Short mmCIF file of C-alpha atoms in Angstrom, two decimals:
data_model
loop_
_atom_site.label_atom_id
_atom_site.label_comp_id
_atom_site.label_asym_id
_atom_site.label_seq_id
_atom_site.Cartn_x
_atom_site.Cartn_y
_atom_site.Cartn_z
CA MET A 27 20.24 33.86 -29.66
CA ARG A 28 20.98 34.98 -26.35
CA PHE A 29 21.12 39.14 -25.43
CA ASP A 30 22.43 39.99 -22.54
CA VAL A 31 21.52 44.31 -21.74
CA LEU A 32 23.03 46.24 -19.47
CA THR A 33 21.18 48.94 -18.17
CA LEU A 34 19.67 51.35 -15.20
CA PHE A 35 16.42 50.17 -15.56
CA PRO A 36 16.13 46.57 -16.08
CA GLY A 37 11.83 46.76 -15.02
CA MET A 38 11.42 48.62 -18.22
CA PHE A 39 12.09 45.53 -20.08
CA ASP A 40 9.75 43.04 -18.36
CA SER A 41 6.28 44.86 -19.51
CA VAL A 42 7.55 44.40 -23.13
CA PHE A 43 8.84 41.90 -22.97
CA GLY A 44 6.06 40.06 -21.33
CA GLU A 45 4.02 40.03 -24.34
CA SER A 46 3.42 38.79 -27.99
CA ILE A 47 6.86 37.87 -30.18
CA VAL A 48 9.82 37.73 -28.35
CA ARG A 49 7.64 36.40 -24.87
CA ARG A 50 6.44 33.74 -27.16
CA ALA A 51 10.71 33.09 -28.28
CA LEU A 52 11.67 32.95 -24.67
CA ASP A 53 8.93 30.51 -23.93
CA ALA A 54 9.81 28.10 -26.38
CA GLY A 55 13.59 28.60 -25.49
CA GLN A 56 14.62 30.19 -29.06
CA VAL A 57 15.75 33.15 -27.83
CA GLU A 58 17.83 34.09 -23.83
CA LEU A 59 17.28 37.46 -22.41
CA HIS A 60 19.75 38.63 -19.73
CA LEU A 61 19.60 41.48 -18.04
CA HIS A 62 21.80 43.16 -15.27
CA ASN A 63 22.13 46.11 -13.32
CA ILE A 64 24.89 48.35 -14.29
CA ARG A 65 24.08 49.53 -10.43
CA ASP A 66 25.68 46.14 -9.20
CA TYR A 67 29.09 46.41 -10.57
CA ALA A 68 29.63 50.19 -8.61
CA HIS A 69 31.23 48.70 -5.50
CA ASP A 70 31.25 51.96 -4.14
CA LYS A 71 29.04 52.38 -0.40
CA HIS A 72 25.55 54.50 -2.63
CA HIS A 73 26.29 52.30 -5.72
CA VAL A 74 27.53 55.63 -7.85
CA THR A 75 27.17 55.08 -11.72
CA ASP A 76 27.93 58.93 -13.22
CA ASP A 77 29.94 61.89 -12.85
CA LEU A 78 29.71 65.29 -13.80
CA PRO A 79 32.14 65.84 -16.62
CA PHE A 80 35.42 67.15 -17.07
CA GLY A 81 35.82 70.15 -18.71
CA GLY A 82 32.03 71.44 -16.99
CA GLY A 83 28.34 71.75 -18.99
CA GLY A 84 25.13 70.67 -17.82
CA GLY A 85 24.29 66.68 -16.81
CA MET A 86 26.36 63.58 -15.83
CA VAL A 87 28.41 61.15 -17.73
CA MET A 88 28.43 57.17 -16.82
CA LYS A 89 31.40 56.12 -15.56
CA VAL A 90 33.63 53.41 -17.00
CA GLU A 91 33.98 51.24 -14.58
CA PRO A 92 30.74 50.14 -13.98
CA ILE A 93 30.30 49.52 -17.28
CA MET A 94 33.81 47.86 -17.93
CA LEU A 95 32.88 45.73 -14.80
CA ALA A 96 30.04 44.20 -16.08
CA LEU A 97 30.97 43.72 -19.54
CA GLU A 98 34.51 41.86 -18.06
CA SER A 99 31.74 39.84 -15.82
CA LEU A 100 30.04 38.84 -18.83
CA LEU A 101 33.14 38.06 -21.59
CA ASP A 102 36.39 37.32 -21.04
CA ALA A 103 38.93 40.43 -20.70
CA GLU A 104 40.51 38.83 -22.89
CA LEU A 105 37.52 38.63 -26.15
CA ILE A 106 36.61 42.09 -25.27
CA ALA A 107 40.48 43.59 -26.05
CA THR A 108 41.17 41.07 -29.15
CA GLN A 109 37.90 42.40 -30.87
CA LYS A 110 38.41 45.96 -30.16
CA ARG A 111 42.27 45.43 -30.92
CA THR A 112 41.32 42.92 -34.99
CA GLY A 113 38.46 44.19 -35.66
CA GLN A 114 37.17 40.86 -35.71
CA VAL A 115 34.17 40.21 -33.30
CA GLN A 116 32.68 37.35 -32.01
CA THR A 117 30.44 38.50 -30.14
CA PRO A 118 29.04 42.37 -30.76
CA ILE A 119 29.34 44.84 -28.19
CA ILE A 120 26.97 47.14 -29.30
CA LEU A 121 26.52 50.51 -27.96
CA LEU A 122 22.61 52.36 -28.31
CA THR A 123 23.86 56.63 -28.58
CA PRO A 124 22.51 59.08 -31.08
CA ALA A 125 25.53 59.10 -32.59
CA GLY A 126 25.42 55.67 -33.74
CA GLN A 127 25.05 53.80 -37.17
CA ARG A 128 21.43 53.73 -37.99
CA PHE A 129 19.25 51.16 -37.05
CA SER A 130 18.25 49.05 -40.54
CA HIS A 131 16.68 45.51 -41.82
CA ASP A 132 20.29 44.43 -43.25
CA THR A 133 21.67 45.68 -39.35
CA ALA A 134 19.23 43.49 -38.03
CA LEU A 135 19.81 40.77 -40.88
CA ALA A 136 24.21 40.76 -39.94
CA LEU A 137 23.17 40.34 -35.64
CA GLY A 138 20.73 37.94 -36.31
CA ARG A 139 24.46 36.03 -37.09
CA TYR A 140 25.61 36.00 -34.47
CA GLU A 141 24.65 33.66 -31.49
CA ARG A 142 24.90 36.04 -28.89
CA LEU A 143 24.75 39.93 -28.30
CA VAL A 144 25.45 42.08 -25.62
CA LEU A 145 23.51 45.94 -25.73
CA ILE A 146 24.84 48.99 -23.31
CA CYS A 147 21.71 51.63 -22.29
CA GLY A 148 23.09 54.69 -22.21
CA ARG A 149 21.61 57.71 -19.91
CA TYR A 150 22.16 61.13 -18.68
CA GLU A 151 24.57 62.51 -21.41
CA GLY A 152 26.08 59.78 -23.10
CA ILE A 153 29.02 57.30 -21.58
CA ASP A 154 32.28 57.56 -21.02
CA GLU A 155 34.61 57.65 -23.98
CA ARG A 156 36.57 54.83 -22.97
CA VAL A 157 34.29 51.82 -22.68
CA VAL A 158 33.71 53.25 -26.68
CA ASP A 159 37.32 52.92 -26.93
CA LEU A 160 38.28 49.21 -25.35
CA ALA A 161 35.19 47.32 -26.02
CA VAL A 162 32.29 48.87 -27.49
CA THR A 163 32.38 46.96 -31.67
CA HIS A 164 28.68 48.30 -32.76
CA GLU A 165 27.03 51.96 -32.01
CA LEU A 166 23.92 52.16 -33.13
CA SER A 167 20.94 54.91 -33.15
CA LEU A 168 17.45 54.34 -34.50
CA GLY A 169 17.23 57.13 -36.15
CA ASP A 170 17.98 61.02 -35.66
CA PHE A 171 16.74 61.80 -32.44
CA VAL A 172 17.03 61.90 -28.67
CA LEU A 173 15.46 59.19 -26.30
CA SER A 174 16.17 59.53 -22.36
CA GLY A 175 17.96 56.38 -22.63
CA GLY A 176 18.92 53.43 -24.91
CA GLU A 177 16.61 51.29 -22.90
CA ILE A 178 13.71 51.26 -25.61
CA ALA A 179 16.06 51.60 -28.88
CA ALA A 180 17.39 48.22 -27.14
CA MET A 181 14.15 46.73 -27.30
CA ALA A 182 13.22 47.25 -30.30
CA VAL A 183 16.94 45.75 -32.16
CA ILE A 184 15.85 42.81 -29.61
CA GLU A 185 12.90 42.58 -31.63
CA ALA A 186 13.41 43.23 -34.92
CA VAL A 187 16.77 40.99 -34.77
CA THR A 188 14.41 38.05 -32.92
CA ARG A 189 11.82 38.72 -35.47
CA LEU A 190 13.68 37.05 -38.21
CA ILE A 191 14.73 34.05 -36.30
CA PRO A 192 13.92 30.80 -37.96
CA GLY A 193 10.76 29.44 -36.13
CA VAL A 194 9.81 32.22 -34.50
CA LEU A 195 6.86 34.04 -36.55
CA GLY A 196 4.52 31.27 -38.11
CA ASP A 197 4.48 32.09 -41.99
CA MET A 198 7.80 33.35 -43.00
CA ARG A 199 6.64 34.53 -45.42
CA ALA A 200 5.41 38.00 -43.31
CA ILE A 201 9.05 38.11 -43.06
CA VAL A 202 10.09 38.57 -46.73
CA ASP A 203 6.74 40.61 -46.68
CA ASP A 204 8.09 43.20 -44.71
CA SER A 205 8.68 46.38 -45.25
CA HIS A 206 12.42 46.88 -45.82
CA ALA A 207 13.03 43.63 -46.57
CA ARG A 208 12.71 43.76 -49.64
CA GLY A 209 14.40 47.81 -49.92
CA LEU A 210 10.51 48.37 -50.86
CA LEU A 211 7.90 49.76 -48.31
CA GLU A 212 5.29 46.90 -47.92
CA CYS A 213 1.92 47.21 -49.76
CA PRO A 214 -1.19 47.67 -48.13
CA HIS A 215 -3.69 45.28 -47.08
CA TYR A 216 -6.99 44.64 -46.59
CA THR A 217 -9.09 41.95 -44.94
CA ARG A 218 -13.24 41.61 -43.97
CA PRO A 219 -15.85 43.52 -44.67
CA ALA A 220 -15.10 43.67 -48.25
CA GLU A 221 -16.30 47.22 -47.74
CA PHE A 222 -16.58 49.61 -45.17
CA ARG A 223 -18.24 53.11 -44.99
CA GLY A 224 -18.38 53.27 -48.56
CA LEU A 225 -14.50 52.29 -49.03
CA ALA A 226 -14.52 48.37 -50.82
CA VAL A 227 -11.11 46.28 -51.18
CA PRO A 228 -9.97 46.21 -54.55
CA PRO A 229 -11.20 44.39 -57.00
CA MET A 230 -7.80 42.04 -58.51
CA LEU A 231 -7.89 41.01 -54.45
CA LEU A 232 -10.76 39.34 -54.55
CA SER A 233 -10.17 37.74 -58.15
CA GLY A 234 -8.59 34.99 -57.40
CA ASN A 235 -5.99 35.80 -59.85
CA HIS A 236 -2.64 35.24 -57.49
CA ALA A 237 -0.83 36.44 -61.01
CA LEU A 238 -2.66 39.56 -60.77
CA VAL A 239 -3.06 39.99 -56.82
CA ALA A 240 1.11 39.71 -57.03
CA ARG A 241 1.68 42.48 -59.51
CA TRP A 242 -0.96 44.36 -58.09
CA ARG A 243 0.65 44.13 -54.47
CA ARG A 244 4.59 44.85 -55.99
CA GLN A 245 3.01 47.43 -57.72
CA GLN A 246 1.99 49.25 -54.14
CA ALA A 247 4.86 48.87 -52.56
CA LEU A 248 6.99 50.62 -55.55
CA VAL A 249 4.24 53.28 -55.68
CA ARG A 250 4.36 53.72 -51.79
CA THR A 251 8.45 53.60 -51.83
CA LEU A 252 7.85 55.70 -53.95
CA GLN A 253 5.79 58.98 -52.93
CA ARG A 254 6.51 58.11 -49.09
CA ARG A 255 10.85 57.21 -48.87
CA PRO A 256 12.45 57.82 -52.67
CA ASP A 257 15.04 57.68 -50.59
CA LEU A 258 14.75 54.01 -50.41
CA MET A 259 14.30 53.42 -54.78
CA ALA A 260 18.37 53.67 -54.81
CA ASN A 261 19.14 50.62 -52.65
CA ALA A 262 15.37 48.44 -53.28
CA GLU A 263 16.18 45.24 -54.94
CA LEU A 264 14.55 46.06 -58.81
CA SER A 265 13.68 43.42 -60.93
CA ALA A 266 13.95 44.48 -65.02
CA SER A 267 9.89 44.39 -64.83
CA ASP A 268 10.22 46.73 -61.74
CA ARG A 269 11.91 49.44 -63.49
CA ALA A 270 9.15 48.73 -66.23
CA LEU A 271 5.96 48.53 -64.18
CA LEU A 272 7.52 51.94 -62.65
CA ASP A 273 8.22 53.68 -66.31
CA ALA A 274 4.04 52.66 -66.60
CA VAL A 275 3.09 54.21 -63.43
CA SER A 276 4.56 57.59 -63.93
CA ALA A 277 3.01 57.91 -67.59
CA GLU A 278 -0.67 56.93 -65.89
CA SER A 279 0.27 58.51 -62.44
CA VAL A 280 -0.87 55.54 -60.68
CA PRO A 281 -2.26 56.89 -57.57
CA CYS A 282 -1.28 54.91 -53.68
CA ALA A 283 -3.36 52.98 -51.51
CA ARG A 284 -3.87 55.73 -48.55
CA HIS A 285 -4.54 53.43 -46.16
CA SER A 286 -3.72 52.92 -42.93
CA GLU A 287 -1.32 49.72 -42.34
CA GLY A 288 -1.63 46.90 -39.83
CA GLY A 289 1.21 47.33 -37.79
CA ALA A 290 4.82 49.25 -37.52
CA THR A 291 6.83 46.93 -39.80
#
């Protein structure tokens, strides 16, 4: 998988991708990361990449020419035009924008089927809309809030897609059991010691009964999702036994374990 990132601040990616999963994937040759400074494609004396918006208003708008020149240095211009004209995407050109579709686990899975992704990081008030009209195939947002630019969102997309590549994570069960991987939040996790400051690990996790452990984990994932993200339940993959379990939980008022999860998923 190759990632090409168009940004005004390529240095932002160095510290984040100098560590952890993406770094290991880069070192192993499982992914490639290419950073492209949009200023390099602004051919005026001062390498200006933004200008005042037509119609007035506050802020600045990123210019169409440097972004399009950067894209056309990476991809054939005819390919870019054909993708927009036909809707048949060979190489996604992704704009990170608050106006985009909400990025999700399913989106990461879909993007992971491509061999190459191009990500455009907006800044200021946004980019000239003609970049979208001419080239962009996907507009993505991390959520209903605004960041100063698209770089952090691009990092999130890159990591989410990278960790789904076979072999990047040592244990593929981690992907299957992740929050959102099956439409549910993940169950609570525990490790040694078995008791800490009066709080004990749920006894079924110490029972050695794998069926009991699996049932408890599934129950907790269902309850946690129902309590914290009920909106996810409508699209969750629920079996008949899951529905029966939810009915039993509702009848018994089984509480969800309220311990912090290690790591963001």
